[in-house]
Amino acid sequence: MKTTARKLLGQGAITNLQERVAALEDDVEELRRQNLRLAEIADVVQELLVPLASRDQERVDAALKSFPGSV
């Protein structure tokens, strides 16, 4: 298969495709990191909103105290 692809596309095209795939893999990894970070932020927001909605000031204070360390 490699020999056939090289014959049809040429080495330059193969190298170009390999570079594009590597760039796409880097982008996917960055998106995974961003999605994880977004999930962490959503968890922090939930930790703040639930106690606020239930008017549990003790839990609100505890969540606010731990907030800077989680960001």
mmCIF file of C-alpha atoms in Angstrom:
data_model
loop_
_atom_site.group_PDB
_atom_site.id
_atom_site.type_symbol
_atom_site.label_atom_id
_atom_site.label_comp_id
_atom_site.label_asym_id
_atom_site.label_seq_id
_atom_site.Cartn_x
_atom_site.Cartn_y
_atom_site.Cartn_z
ATOM 1 C CA MET A 1 0.000 0.000 0.000
ATOM 2 C CA LYS A 2 2.793 2.459 0.884
ATOM 3 C CA THR A 3 4.529 1.815 -2.406
ATOM 4 C CA THR A 4 1.313 2.349 -4.346
ATOM 5 C CA ALA A 5 0.480 5.563 -2.470
ATOM 6 C CA ARG A 6 3.972 6.939 -3.070
ATOM 7 C CA LYS A 7 3.745 6.102 -6.753
ATOM 8 C CA LEU A 8 0.320 7.728 -7.101
ATOM 9 C CA LEU A 9 0.868 10.776 -4.900
ATOM 10 C CA GLY A 10 4.602 11.273 -4.765
ATOM 11 C CA GLN A 11 6.752 11.619 -1.653
ATOM 12 C CA GLY A 12 5.938 15.336 -1.264
ATOM 13 C CA ALA A 13 2.224 14.650 -1.023
ATOM 14 C CA ILE A 14 2.791 11.850 1.494
ATOM 15 C CA THR A 15 4.957 14.129 3.630
ATOM 16 C CA ASN A 16 2.324 16.859 3.412
ATOM 17 C CA LEU A 17 -0.397 14.453 4.519
ATOM 18 C CA GLN A 18 1.734 13.204 7.412
ATOM 19 C CA GLU A 19 2.280 16.797 8.561
ATOM 20 C CA ARG A 20 -1.437 17.555 8.322
ATOM 21 C CA VAL A 21 -2.310 14.448 10.333
ATOM 22 C CA ALA A 22 0.235 15.412 13.002
ATOM 23 C CA ALA A 23 -1.248 18.927 13.191
ATOM 24 C CA LEU A 24 -4.766 17.505 13.480
ATOM 25 C CA GLU A 25 -3.658 15.153 16.249
ATOM 26 C CA ASP A 26 -2.199 18.146 18.121
ATOM 27 C CA ASP A 27 -5.482 20.026 17.682
ATOM 28 C CA VAL A 28 -7.482 17.071 18.989
ATOM 29 C CA GLU A 29 -5.233 16.844 22.053
ATOM 30 C CA GLU A 30 -5.691 20.570 22.726
ATOM 31 C CA LEU A 31 -9.470 20.201 22.423
ATOM 32 C CA ARG A 32 -9.392 17.316 24.895
ATOM 33 C CA ARG A 33 -7.510 19.516 27.383
ATOM 34 C CA GLN A 34 -9.999 22.340 26.860
ATOM 35 C CA ASN A 35 -12.976 20.008 27.305
ATOM 36 C CA LEU A 36 -11.494 18.691 30.537
ATOM 37 C CA ARG A 37 -10.942 22.244 31.768
ATOM 38 C CA LEU A 38 -14.513 23.184 30.837
ATOM 39 C CA ALA A 39 -15.826 20.178 32.771
ATOM 40 C CA GLU A 40 -13.774 21.238 35.797
ATOM 41 C CA ILE A 41 -15.175 24.769 35.603
ATOM 42 C CA ALA A 42 -18.718 23.415 35.251
ATOM 43 C CA ASP A 43 -18.156 21.359 38.404
ATOM 44 C CA VAL A 44 -17.009 24.461 40.298
ATOM 45 C CA VAL A 45 -20.036 26.432 39.096
ATOM 46 C CA GLN A 46 -22.319 23.595 40.156
ATOM 47 C CA GLU A 47 -20.662 23.489 43.573
ATOM 48 C CA LEU A 48 -21.511 27.173 43.941
ATOM 49 C CA LEU A 49 -25.014 27.198 42.456
ATOM 50 C CA VAL A 50 -26.505 24.262 44.343
ATOM 51 C CA PRO A 51 -25.687 25.686 47.784
ATOM 52 C CA LEU A 52 -26.837 29.140 46.659
ATOM 53 C CA ALA A 53 -30.162 27.753 45.474
ATOM 54 C CA SER A 54 -30.681 25.903 48.750
ATOM 55 C CA ARG A 55 -29.454 28.940 50.732
ATOM 56 C CA ASP A 56 -26.793 26.856 52.455
ATOM 57 C CA GLN A 57 -24.369 29.634 53.381
ATOM 58 C CA GLU A 58 -21.913 27.245 55.024
ATOM 59 C CA ARG A 59 -21.503 25.249 51.799
ATOM 60 C CA VAL A 60 -21.309 28.469 49.756
ATOM 61 C CA ASP A 61 -18.490 29.744 51.966
ATOM 62 C CA ALA A 62 -16.656 26.412 51.720
ATOM 63 C CA ALA A 63 -16.997 26.355 47.915
ATOM 64 C CA LEU A 64 -15.775 29.943 47.621
ATOM 65 C CA LYS A 65 -12.826 29.175 49.864
ATOM 66 C CA SER A 66 -11.771 26.222 47.672
ATOM 67 C CA PHE A 67 -12.491 28.045 44.386
ATOM 68 C CA PRO A 68 -9.091 29.797 43.889
ATOM 69 C CA GLY A 69 -7.243 26.488 44.280
ATOM 70 C CA SER A 70 -9.365 24.780 41.644
ATOM 71 C CA VAL A 71 -8.937 27.404 38.936
#
